[in-house]
PDB file of C-alpha atoms and ligand atoms in Angstrom:
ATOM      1  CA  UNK K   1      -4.907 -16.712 -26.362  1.00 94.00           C
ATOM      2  CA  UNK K   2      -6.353 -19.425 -24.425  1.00 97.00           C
ATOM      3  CA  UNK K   3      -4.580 -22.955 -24.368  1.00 96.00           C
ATOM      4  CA  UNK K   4      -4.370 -25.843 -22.020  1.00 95.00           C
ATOM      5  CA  UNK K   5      -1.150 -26.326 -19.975  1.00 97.00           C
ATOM      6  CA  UNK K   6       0.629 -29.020 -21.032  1.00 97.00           C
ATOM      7  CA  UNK K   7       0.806 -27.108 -24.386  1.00 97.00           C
ATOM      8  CA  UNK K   8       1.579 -23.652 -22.134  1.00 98.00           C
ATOM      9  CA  UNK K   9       4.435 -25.522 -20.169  1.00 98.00           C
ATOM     10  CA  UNK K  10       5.909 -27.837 -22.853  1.00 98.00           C
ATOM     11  CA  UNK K  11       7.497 -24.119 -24.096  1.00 98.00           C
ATOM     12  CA  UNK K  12       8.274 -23.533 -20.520  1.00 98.00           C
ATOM     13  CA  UNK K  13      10.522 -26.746 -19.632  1.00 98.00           C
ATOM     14  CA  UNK K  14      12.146 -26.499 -22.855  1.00 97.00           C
ATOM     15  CA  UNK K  15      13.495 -22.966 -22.893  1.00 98.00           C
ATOM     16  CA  UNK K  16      14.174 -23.105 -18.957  1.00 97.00           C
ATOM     17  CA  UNK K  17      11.505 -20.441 -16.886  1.00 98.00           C
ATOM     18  CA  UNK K  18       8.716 -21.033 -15.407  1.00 98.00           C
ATOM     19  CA  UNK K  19       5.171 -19.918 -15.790  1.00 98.00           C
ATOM     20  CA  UNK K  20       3.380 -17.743 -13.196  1.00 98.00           C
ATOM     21  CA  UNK K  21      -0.106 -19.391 -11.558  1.00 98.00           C
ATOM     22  CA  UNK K  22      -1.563 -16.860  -9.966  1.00 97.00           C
ATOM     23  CA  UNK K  23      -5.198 -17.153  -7.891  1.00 97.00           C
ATOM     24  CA  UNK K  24      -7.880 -15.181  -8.571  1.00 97.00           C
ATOM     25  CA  UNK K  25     -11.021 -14.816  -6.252  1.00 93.00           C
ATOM     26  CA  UNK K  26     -13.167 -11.629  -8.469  1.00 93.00           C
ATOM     27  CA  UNK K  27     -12.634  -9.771 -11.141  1.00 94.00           C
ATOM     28  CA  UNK K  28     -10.047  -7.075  -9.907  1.00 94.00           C
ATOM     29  CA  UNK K  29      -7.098  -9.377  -9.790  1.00 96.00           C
ATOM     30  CA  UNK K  30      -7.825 -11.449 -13.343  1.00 97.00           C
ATOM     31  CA  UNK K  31      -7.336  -8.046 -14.642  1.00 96.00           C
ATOM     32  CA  UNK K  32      -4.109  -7.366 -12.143  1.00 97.00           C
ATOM     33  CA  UNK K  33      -2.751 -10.752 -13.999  1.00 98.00           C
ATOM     34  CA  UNK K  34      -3.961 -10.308 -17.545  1.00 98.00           C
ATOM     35  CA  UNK K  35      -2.880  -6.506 -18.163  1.00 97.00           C
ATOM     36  CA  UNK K  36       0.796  -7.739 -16.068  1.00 98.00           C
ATOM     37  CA  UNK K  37       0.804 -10.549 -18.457  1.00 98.00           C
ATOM     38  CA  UNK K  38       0.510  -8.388 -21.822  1.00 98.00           C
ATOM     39  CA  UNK K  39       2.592  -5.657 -20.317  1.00 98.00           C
ATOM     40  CA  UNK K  40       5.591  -8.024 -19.475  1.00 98.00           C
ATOM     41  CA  UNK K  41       4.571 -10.421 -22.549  1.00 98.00           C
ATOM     42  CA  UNK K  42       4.492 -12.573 -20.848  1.00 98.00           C
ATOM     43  CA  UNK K  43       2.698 -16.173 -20.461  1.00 98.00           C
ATOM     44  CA  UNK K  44       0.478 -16.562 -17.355  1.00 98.00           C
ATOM     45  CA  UNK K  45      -1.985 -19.234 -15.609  1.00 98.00           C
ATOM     46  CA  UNK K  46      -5.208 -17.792 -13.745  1.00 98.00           C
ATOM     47  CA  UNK K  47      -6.217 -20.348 -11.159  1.00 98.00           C
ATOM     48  CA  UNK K  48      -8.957 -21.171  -8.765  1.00 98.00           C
ATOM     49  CA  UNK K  49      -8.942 -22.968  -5.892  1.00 97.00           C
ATOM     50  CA  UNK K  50     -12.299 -24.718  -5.039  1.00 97.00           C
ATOM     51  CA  UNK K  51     -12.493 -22.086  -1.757  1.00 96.00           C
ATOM     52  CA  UNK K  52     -12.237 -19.184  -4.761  1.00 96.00           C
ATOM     53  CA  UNK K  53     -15.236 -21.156  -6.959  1.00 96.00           C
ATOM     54  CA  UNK K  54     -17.450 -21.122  -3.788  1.00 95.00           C
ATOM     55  CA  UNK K  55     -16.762 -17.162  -3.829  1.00 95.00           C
ATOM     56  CA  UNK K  56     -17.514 -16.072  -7.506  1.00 95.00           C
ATOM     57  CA  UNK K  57     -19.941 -18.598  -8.419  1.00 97.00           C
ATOM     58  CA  UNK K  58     -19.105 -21.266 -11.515  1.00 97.00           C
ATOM     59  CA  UNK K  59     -20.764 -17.830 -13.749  1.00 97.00           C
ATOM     60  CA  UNK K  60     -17.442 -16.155 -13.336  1.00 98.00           C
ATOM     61  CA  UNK K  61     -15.620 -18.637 -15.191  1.00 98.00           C
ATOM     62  CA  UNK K  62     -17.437 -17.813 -18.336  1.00 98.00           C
ATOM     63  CA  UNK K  63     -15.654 -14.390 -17.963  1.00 98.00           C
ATOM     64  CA  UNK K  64     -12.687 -15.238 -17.224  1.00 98.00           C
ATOM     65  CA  UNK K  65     -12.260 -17.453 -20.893  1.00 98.00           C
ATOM     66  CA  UNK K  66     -13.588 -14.317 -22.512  1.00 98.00           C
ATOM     67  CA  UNK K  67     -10.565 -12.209 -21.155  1.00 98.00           C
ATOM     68  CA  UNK K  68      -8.410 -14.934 -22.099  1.00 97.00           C
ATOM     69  CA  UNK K  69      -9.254 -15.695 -25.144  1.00 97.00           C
ATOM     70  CA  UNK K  70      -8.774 -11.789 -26.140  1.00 97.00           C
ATOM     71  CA  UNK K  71      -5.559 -11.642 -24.672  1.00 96.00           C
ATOM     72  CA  UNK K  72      -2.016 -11.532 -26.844  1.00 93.00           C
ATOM     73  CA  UNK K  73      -0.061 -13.592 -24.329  1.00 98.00           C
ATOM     74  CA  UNK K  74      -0.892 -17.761 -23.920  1.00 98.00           C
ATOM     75  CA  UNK K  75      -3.060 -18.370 -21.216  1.00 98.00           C
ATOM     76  CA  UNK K  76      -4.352 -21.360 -19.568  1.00 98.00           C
ATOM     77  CA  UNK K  77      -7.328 -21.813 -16.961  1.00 98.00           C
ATOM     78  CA  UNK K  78      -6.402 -24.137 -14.141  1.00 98.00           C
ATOM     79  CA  UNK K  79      -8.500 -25.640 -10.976  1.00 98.00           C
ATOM     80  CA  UNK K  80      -6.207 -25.553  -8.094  1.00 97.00           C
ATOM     81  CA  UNK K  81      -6.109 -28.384  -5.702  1.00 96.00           C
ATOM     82  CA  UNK K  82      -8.955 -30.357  -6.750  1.00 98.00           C
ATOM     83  CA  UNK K  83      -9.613 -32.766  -3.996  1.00 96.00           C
ATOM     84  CA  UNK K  84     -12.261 -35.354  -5.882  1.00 96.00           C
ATOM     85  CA  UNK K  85     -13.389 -36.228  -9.384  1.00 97.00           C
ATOM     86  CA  UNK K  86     -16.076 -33.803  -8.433  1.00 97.00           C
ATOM     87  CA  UNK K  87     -14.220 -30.429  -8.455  1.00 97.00           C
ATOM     88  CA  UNK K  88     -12.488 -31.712 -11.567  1.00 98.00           C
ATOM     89  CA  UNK K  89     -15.998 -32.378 -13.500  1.00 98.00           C
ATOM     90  CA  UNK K  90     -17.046 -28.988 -11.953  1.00 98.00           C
ATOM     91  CA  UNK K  91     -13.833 -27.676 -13.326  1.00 98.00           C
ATOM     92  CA  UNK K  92     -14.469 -28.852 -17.005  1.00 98.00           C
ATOM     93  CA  UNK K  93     -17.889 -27.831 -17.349  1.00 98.00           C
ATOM     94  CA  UNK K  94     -17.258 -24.298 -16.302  1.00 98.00           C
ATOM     95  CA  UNK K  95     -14.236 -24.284 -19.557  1.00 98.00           C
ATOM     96  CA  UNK K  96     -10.866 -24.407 -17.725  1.00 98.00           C
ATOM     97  CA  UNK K  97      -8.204 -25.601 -19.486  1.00 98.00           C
ATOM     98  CA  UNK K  98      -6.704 -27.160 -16.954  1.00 98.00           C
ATOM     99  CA  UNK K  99      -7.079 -29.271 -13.441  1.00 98.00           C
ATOM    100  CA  UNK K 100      -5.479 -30.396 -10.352  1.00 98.00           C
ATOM    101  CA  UNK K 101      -6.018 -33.341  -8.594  1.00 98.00           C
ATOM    102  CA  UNK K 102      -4.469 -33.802  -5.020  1.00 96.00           C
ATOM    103  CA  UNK K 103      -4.719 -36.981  -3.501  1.00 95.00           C
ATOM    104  CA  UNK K 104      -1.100 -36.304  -2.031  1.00 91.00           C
ATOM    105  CA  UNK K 105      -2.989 -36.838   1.493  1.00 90.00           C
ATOM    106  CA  UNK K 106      -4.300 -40.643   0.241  1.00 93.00           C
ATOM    107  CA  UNK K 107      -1.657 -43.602  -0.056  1.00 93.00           C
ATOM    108  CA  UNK K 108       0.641 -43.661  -2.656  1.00 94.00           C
ATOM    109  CA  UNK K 109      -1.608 -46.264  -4.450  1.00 96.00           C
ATOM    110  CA  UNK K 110      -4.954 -44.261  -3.928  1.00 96.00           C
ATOM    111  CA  UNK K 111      -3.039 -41.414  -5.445  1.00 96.00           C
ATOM    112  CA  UNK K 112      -2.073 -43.186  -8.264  1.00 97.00           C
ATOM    113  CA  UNK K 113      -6.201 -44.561  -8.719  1.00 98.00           C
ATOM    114  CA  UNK K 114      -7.735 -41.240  -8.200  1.00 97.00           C
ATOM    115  CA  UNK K 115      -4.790 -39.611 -10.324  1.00 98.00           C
ATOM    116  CA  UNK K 116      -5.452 -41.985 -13.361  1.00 98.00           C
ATOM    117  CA  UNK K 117      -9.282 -41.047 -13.079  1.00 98.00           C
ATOM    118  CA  UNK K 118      -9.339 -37.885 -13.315  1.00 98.00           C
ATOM    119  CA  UNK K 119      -6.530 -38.354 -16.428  1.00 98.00           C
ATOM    120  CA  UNK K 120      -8.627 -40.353 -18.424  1.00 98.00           C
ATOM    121  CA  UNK K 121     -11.848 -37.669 -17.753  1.00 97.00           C
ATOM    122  CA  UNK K 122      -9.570 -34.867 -18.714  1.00 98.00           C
ATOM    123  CA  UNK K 123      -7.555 -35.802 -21.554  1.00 98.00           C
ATOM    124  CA  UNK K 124     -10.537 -37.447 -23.513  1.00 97.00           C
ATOM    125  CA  UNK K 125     -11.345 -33.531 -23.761  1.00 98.00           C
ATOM    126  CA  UNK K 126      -8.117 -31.669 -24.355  1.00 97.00           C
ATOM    127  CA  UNK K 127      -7.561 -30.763 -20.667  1.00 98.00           C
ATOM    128  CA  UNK K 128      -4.396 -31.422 -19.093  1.00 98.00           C
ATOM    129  CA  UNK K 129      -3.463 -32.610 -15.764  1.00 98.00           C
ATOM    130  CA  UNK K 130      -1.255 -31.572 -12.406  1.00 98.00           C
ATOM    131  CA  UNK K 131      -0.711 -33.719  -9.552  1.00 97.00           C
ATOM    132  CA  UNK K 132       1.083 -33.549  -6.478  1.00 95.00           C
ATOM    133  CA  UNK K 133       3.015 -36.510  -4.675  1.00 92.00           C
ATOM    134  CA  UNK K 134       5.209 -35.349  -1.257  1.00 85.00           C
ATOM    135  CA  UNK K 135       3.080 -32.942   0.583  1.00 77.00           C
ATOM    136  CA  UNK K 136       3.213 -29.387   0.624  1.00 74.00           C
ATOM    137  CA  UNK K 137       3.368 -27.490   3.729  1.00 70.00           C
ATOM    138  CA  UNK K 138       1.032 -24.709   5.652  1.00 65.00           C
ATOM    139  CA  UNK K 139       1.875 -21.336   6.984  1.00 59.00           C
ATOM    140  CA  UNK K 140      -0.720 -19.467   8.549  1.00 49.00           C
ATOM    141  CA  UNK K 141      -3.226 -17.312   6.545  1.00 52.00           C
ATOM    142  CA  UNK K 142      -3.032 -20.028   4.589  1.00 57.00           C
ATOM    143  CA  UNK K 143      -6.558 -21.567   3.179  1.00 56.00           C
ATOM    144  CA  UNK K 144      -5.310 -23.899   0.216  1.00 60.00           C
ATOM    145  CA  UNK K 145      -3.879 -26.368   2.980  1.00 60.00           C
ATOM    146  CA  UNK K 146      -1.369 -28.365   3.470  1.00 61.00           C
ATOM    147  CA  UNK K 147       0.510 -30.247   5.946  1.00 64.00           C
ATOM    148  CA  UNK K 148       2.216 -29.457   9.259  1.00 64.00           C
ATOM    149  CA  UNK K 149       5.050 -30.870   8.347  1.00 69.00           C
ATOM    150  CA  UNK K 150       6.709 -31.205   4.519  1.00 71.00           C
ATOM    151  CA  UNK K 151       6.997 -34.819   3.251  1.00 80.00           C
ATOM    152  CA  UNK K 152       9.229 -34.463   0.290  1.00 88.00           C
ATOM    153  CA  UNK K 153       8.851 -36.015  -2.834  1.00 92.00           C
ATOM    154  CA  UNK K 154      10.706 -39.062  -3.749  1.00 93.00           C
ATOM    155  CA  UNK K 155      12.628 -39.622  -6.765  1.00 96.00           C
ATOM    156  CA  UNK K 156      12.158 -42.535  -7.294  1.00 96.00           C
ATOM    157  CA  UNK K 157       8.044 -42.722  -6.244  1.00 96.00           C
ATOM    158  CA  UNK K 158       7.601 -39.494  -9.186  1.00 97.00           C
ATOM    159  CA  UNK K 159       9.111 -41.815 -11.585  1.00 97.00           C
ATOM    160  CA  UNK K 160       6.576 -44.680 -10.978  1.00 97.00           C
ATOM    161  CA  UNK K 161       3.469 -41.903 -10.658  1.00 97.00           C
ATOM    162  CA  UNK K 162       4.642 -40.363 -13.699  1.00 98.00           C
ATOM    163  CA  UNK K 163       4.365 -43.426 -15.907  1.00 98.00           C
ATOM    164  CA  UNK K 164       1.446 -45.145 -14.403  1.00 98.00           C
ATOM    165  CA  UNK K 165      -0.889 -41.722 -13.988  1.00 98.00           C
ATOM    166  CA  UNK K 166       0.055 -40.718 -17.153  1.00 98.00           C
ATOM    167  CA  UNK K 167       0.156 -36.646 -15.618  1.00 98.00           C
ATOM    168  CA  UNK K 168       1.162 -33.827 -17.796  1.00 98.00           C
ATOM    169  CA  UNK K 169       2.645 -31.990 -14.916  1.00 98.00           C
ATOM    170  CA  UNK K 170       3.830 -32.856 -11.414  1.00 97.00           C
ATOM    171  CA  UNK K 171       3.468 -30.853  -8.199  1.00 96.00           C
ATOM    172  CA  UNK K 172       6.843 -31.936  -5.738  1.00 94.00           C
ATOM    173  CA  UNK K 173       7.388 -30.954  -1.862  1.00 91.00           C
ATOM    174  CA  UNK K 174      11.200 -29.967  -1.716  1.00 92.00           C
ATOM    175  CA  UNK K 175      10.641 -27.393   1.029  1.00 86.00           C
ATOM    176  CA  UNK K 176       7.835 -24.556  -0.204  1.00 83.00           C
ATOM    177  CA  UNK K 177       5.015 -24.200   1.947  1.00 80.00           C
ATOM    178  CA  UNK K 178       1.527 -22.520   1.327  1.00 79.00           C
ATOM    179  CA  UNK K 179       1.082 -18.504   2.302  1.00 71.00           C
ATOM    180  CA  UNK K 180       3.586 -16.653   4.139  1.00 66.00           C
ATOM    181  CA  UNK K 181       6.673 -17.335   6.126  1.00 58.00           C
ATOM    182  CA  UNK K 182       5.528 -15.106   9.294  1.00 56.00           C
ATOM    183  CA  UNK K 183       6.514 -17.298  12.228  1.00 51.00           C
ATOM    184  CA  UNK K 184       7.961 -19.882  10.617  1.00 56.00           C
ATOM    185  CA  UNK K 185      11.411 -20.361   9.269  1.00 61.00           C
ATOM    186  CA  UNK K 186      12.022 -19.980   5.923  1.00 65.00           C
ATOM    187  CA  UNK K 187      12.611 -23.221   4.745  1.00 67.00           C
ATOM    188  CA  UNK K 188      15.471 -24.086   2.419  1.00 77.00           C
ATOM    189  CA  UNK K 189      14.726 -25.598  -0.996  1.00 88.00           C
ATOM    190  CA  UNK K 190      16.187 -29.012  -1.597  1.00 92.00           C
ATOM    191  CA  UNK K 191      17.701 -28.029  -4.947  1.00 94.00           C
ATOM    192  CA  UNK K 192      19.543 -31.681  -4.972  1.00 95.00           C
ATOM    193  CA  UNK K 193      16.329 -33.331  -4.494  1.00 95.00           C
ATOM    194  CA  UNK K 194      14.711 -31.481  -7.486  1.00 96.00           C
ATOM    195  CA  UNK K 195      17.119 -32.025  -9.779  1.00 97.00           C
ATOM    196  CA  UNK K 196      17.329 -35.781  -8.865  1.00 97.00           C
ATOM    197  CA  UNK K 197      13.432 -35.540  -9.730  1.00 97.00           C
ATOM    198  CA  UNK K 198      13.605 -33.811 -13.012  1.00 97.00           C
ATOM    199  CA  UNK K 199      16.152 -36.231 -14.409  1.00 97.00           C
ATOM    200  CA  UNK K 200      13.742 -39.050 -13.876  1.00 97.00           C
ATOM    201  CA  UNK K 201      10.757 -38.104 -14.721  1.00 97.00           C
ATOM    202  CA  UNK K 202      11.186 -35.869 -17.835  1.00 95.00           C
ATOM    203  CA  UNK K 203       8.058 -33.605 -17.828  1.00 98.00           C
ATOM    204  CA  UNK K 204       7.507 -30.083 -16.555  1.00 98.00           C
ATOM    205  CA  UNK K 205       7.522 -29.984 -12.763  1.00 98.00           C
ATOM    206  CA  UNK K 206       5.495 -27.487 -10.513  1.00 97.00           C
ATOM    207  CA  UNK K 207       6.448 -25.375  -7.467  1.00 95.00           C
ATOM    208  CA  UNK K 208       3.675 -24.278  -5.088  1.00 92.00           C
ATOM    209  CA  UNK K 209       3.766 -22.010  -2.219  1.00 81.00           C
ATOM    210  CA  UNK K 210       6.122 -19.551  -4.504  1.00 73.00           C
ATOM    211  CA  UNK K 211       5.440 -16.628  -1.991  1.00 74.00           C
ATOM    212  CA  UNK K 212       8.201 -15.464   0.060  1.00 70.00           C
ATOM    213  CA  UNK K 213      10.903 -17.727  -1.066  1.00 80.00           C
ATOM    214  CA  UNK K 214      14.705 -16.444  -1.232  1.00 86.00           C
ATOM    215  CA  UNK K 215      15.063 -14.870  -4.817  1.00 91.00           C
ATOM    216  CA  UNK K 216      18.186 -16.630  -5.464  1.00 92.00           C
ATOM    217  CA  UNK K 217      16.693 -20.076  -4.854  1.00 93.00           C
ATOM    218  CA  UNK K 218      13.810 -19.141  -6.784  1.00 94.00           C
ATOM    219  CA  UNK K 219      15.989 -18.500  -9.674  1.00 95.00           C
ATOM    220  CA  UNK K 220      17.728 -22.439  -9.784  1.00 95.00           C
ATOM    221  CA  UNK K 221      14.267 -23.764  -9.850  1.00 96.00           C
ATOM    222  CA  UNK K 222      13.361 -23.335 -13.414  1.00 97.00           C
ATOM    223  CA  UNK K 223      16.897 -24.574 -14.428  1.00 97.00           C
ATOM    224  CA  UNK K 224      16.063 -27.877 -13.056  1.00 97.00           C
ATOM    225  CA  UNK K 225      12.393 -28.052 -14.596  1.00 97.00           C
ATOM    226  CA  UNK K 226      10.229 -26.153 -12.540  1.00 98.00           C
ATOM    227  CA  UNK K 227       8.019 -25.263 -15.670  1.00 98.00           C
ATOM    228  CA  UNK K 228       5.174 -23.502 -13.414  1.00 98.00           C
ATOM    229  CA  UNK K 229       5.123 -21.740 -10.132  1.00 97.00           C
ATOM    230  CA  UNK K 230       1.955 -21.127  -7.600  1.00 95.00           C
ATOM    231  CA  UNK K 231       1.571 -17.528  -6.350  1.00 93.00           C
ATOM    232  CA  UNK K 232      -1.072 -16.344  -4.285  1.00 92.00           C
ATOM    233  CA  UNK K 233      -0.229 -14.746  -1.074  1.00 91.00           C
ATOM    234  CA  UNK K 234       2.364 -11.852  -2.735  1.00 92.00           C
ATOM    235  CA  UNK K 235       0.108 -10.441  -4.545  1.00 95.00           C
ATOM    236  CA  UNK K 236      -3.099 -10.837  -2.433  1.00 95.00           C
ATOM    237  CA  UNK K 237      -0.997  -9.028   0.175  1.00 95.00           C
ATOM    238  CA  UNK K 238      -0.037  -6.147  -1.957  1.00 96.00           C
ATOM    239  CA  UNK K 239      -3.500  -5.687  -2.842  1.00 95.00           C
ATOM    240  CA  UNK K 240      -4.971  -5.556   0.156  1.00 95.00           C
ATOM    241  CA  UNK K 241      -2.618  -3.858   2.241  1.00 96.00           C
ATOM    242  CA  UNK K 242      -3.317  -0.985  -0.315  1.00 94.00           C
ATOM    243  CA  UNK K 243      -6.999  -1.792  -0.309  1.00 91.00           C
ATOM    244  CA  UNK K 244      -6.574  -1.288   3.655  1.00 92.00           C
ATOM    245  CA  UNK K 245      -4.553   1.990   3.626  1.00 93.00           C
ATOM    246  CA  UNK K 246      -6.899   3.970   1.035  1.00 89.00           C
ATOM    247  CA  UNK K 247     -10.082   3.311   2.712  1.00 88.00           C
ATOM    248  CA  UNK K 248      -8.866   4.373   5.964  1.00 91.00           C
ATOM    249  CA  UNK K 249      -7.219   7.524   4.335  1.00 90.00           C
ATOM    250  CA  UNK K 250     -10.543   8.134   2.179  1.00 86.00           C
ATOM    251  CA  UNK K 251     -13.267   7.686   4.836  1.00 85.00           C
ATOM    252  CA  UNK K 252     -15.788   8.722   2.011  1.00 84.00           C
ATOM    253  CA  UNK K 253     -14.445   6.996  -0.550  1.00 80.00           C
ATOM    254  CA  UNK K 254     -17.139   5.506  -3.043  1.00 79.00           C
ATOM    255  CA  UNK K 255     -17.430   3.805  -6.219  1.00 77.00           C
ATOM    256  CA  UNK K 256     -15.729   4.338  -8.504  1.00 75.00           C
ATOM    257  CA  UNK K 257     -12.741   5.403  -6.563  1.00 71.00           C
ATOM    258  CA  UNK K 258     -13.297   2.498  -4.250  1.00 69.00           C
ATOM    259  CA  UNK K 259     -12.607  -0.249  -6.935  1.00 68.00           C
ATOM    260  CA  UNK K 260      -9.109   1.060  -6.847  1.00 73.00           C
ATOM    261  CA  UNK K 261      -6.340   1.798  -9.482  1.00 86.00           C
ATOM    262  CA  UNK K 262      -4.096   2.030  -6.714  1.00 90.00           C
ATOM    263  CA  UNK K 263      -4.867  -1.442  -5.260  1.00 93.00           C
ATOM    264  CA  UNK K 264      -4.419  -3.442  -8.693  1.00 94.00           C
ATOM    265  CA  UNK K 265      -1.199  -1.147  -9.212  1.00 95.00           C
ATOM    266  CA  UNK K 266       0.168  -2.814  -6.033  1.00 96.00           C
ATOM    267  CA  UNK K 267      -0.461  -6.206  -7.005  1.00 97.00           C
ATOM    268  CA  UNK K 268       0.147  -5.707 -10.581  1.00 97.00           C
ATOM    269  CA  UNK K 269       4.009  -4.659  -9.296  1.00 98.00           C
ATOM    270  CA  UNK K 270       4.041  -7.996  -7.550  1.00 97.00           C
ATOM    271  CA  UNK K 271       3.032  -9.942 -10.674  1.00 98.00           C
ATOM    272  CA  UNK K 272       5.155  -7.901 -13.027  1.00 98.00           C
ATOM    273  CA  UNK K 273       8.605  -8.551 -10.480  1.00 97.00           C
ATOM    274  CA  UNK K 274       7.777 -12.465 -10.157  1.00 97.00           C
ATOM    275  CA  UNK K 275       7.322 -12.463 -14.121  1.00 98.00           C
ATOM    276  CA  UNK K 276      10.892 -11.303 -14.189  1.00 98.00           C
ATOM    277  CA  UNK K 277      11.782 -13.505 -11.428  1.00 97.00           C
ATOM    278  CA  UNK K 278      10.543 -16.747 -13.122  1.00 97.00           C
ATOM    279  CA  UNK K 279      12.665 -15.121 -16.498  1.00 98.00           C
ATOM    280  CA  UNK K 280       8.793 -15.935 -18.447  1.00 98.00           C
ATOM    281  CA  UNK K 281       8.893 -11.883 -19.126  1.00 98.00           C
ATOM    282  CA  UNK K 282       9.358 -11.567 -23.388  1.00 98.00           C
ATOM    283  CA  UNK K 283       8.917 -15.277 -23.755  1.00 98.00           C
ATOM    284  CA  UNK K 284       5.118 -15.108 -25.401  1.00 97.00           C
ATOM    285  CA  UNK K 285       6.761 -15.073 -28.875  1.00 96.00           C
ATOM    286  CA  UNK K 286       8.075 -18.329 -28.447  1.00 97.00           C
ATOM    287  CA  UNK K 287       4.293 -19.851 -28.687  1.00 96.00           C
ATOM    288  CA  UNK K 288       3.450 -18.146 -31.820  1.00 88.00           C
ATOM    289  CA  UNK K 289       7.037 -18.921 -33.757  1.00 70.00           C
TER     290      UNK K 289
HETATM  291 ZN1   ZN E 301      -0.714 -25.371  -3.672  1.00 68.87          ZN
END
């Protein structure tokens, strides 16, 4: 079942989990999410960064609504860190349900202009809205971005962007960075700083950079209305580091023991354990009740 996200996360924020948003960039991992999803029944978000769109052509997308719309489990098709009112147009004419716009690098007032754009765009066709305020920050392998060092979001700011942007979602900085935690520390998450958020502004919030983070913290965030959280490297890593081992144990390997079970497996494990994780495993009943 194919929805947009404010509908997808309004279920989320109420019954406290959060929603897994996991990017896809070809066809092997929207099936790694999609079979995870029905398995665990379990809602899920397939997203694409504009990096992914430039791999699998705007064609792709077409496929992608078909899987979703023959799944069991809500779905919703979200563009991941739009960075103009042209990836978001893009975005809706290709069918996703869904968009981000991230002006968190402009001034707080440019971010608030460009934010209220792309709202009035979307909305006037059913397609709800994430933005980001606080910036996010970047470990290496990285390619979504991000900024050397985390600004964190401001209570008080997310109030005043929430009203005057009219968002259905918010992206906040309390500590996650993008991709993986190699060389860097591990950051802590600023659990005070979210909560402080989520009591002013009142609508689901979003994590990004979920890869890597302690379990236990993990687990608070959706009890102080993290409705939705970003997870790309995890599973790309399982993937390929299977992908990696096979073909160098099967020199001759070929198709169609080259698009490998054993790959998706990997990933799908990923998915499945985060699904847990974010405590949105049996929740796809609550949509249809
Ligand atoms: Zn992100």
């Amino acid at each position: 079942m194919l929805m947009n996200m404010k509908e997808l996360l309004k279920v989320a924020y109420k019954h406290n989990f959060a929603v897994g948003s996991f990017n896809v960039a070809n066809s092997e991992f929207v099936r790694v999410v999609i079979e995870a999803a029905e398995e665990k029944n379990a809602p899920a978000i397939i997203q694409i960064h504009p990096n992914e769109i430039e791999l699998v052509g705007d064609e792709f997308i077409a496929y992608v609504r078909e899987k979703c719309r023959n799944t069991k489990v809500p779905m919703a098709i979200h563009l991941d860190h739009g960075s103009s009112v042209k990836d978001v147009m893009r975005a809706i004419r290709n069918g996703y349900t869904s968009v981000m716009i991230d002006a968190s690098h402009a001034s707080f007032e440019d971010n608030i202009s460009i934010t209220k754009e792309v709202v009035k765009i979307a909305h006037d066709v059913n397609v709800s809205v994430e933005a980001e305020l606080g910036t996010i920050g970047s470990n290496e392998g990285s390619s979504e971005g991000g900024a050397d060092e985390i600004l964190y979001t401001d209570p008080e700011d997310a109030k005043r962007f929430v009203e005057e942007t009219g968002i259905d979602t918010l992206a906040v900085a309390i500590g996650t960075s993008h991709g993986q935690y190699k060389h860097a520390g591990k950051p802590k998450l600023r659990l005070d700083l979210l909560e402080e958020i989520n009591h002013r502004v009142g609508i689901p919030l979003v994590l990004h950079g979920g890869s890597d983070n302690k379990d236990e913290e993990i687990s608070q965030t959706y009890l102080h209305g993290i409705a939705k959280i970003n997870l790309s490297t995890d599973m790309k890593s399982a993937f390929f580091g299977e992908m990696r081992r096979f073909l160098t144990e099967q020199q001759e390997a070929y198709e169609p023991d080259v698009i490998m079970p054993s790959a998706r497996k990997a990933a799908q494990k990923v998915v499945k354990q985060k699904m847990d994780l974010f405590n949105s495993t049996n929740k796809a009943h609550l949509y249809f009740s």
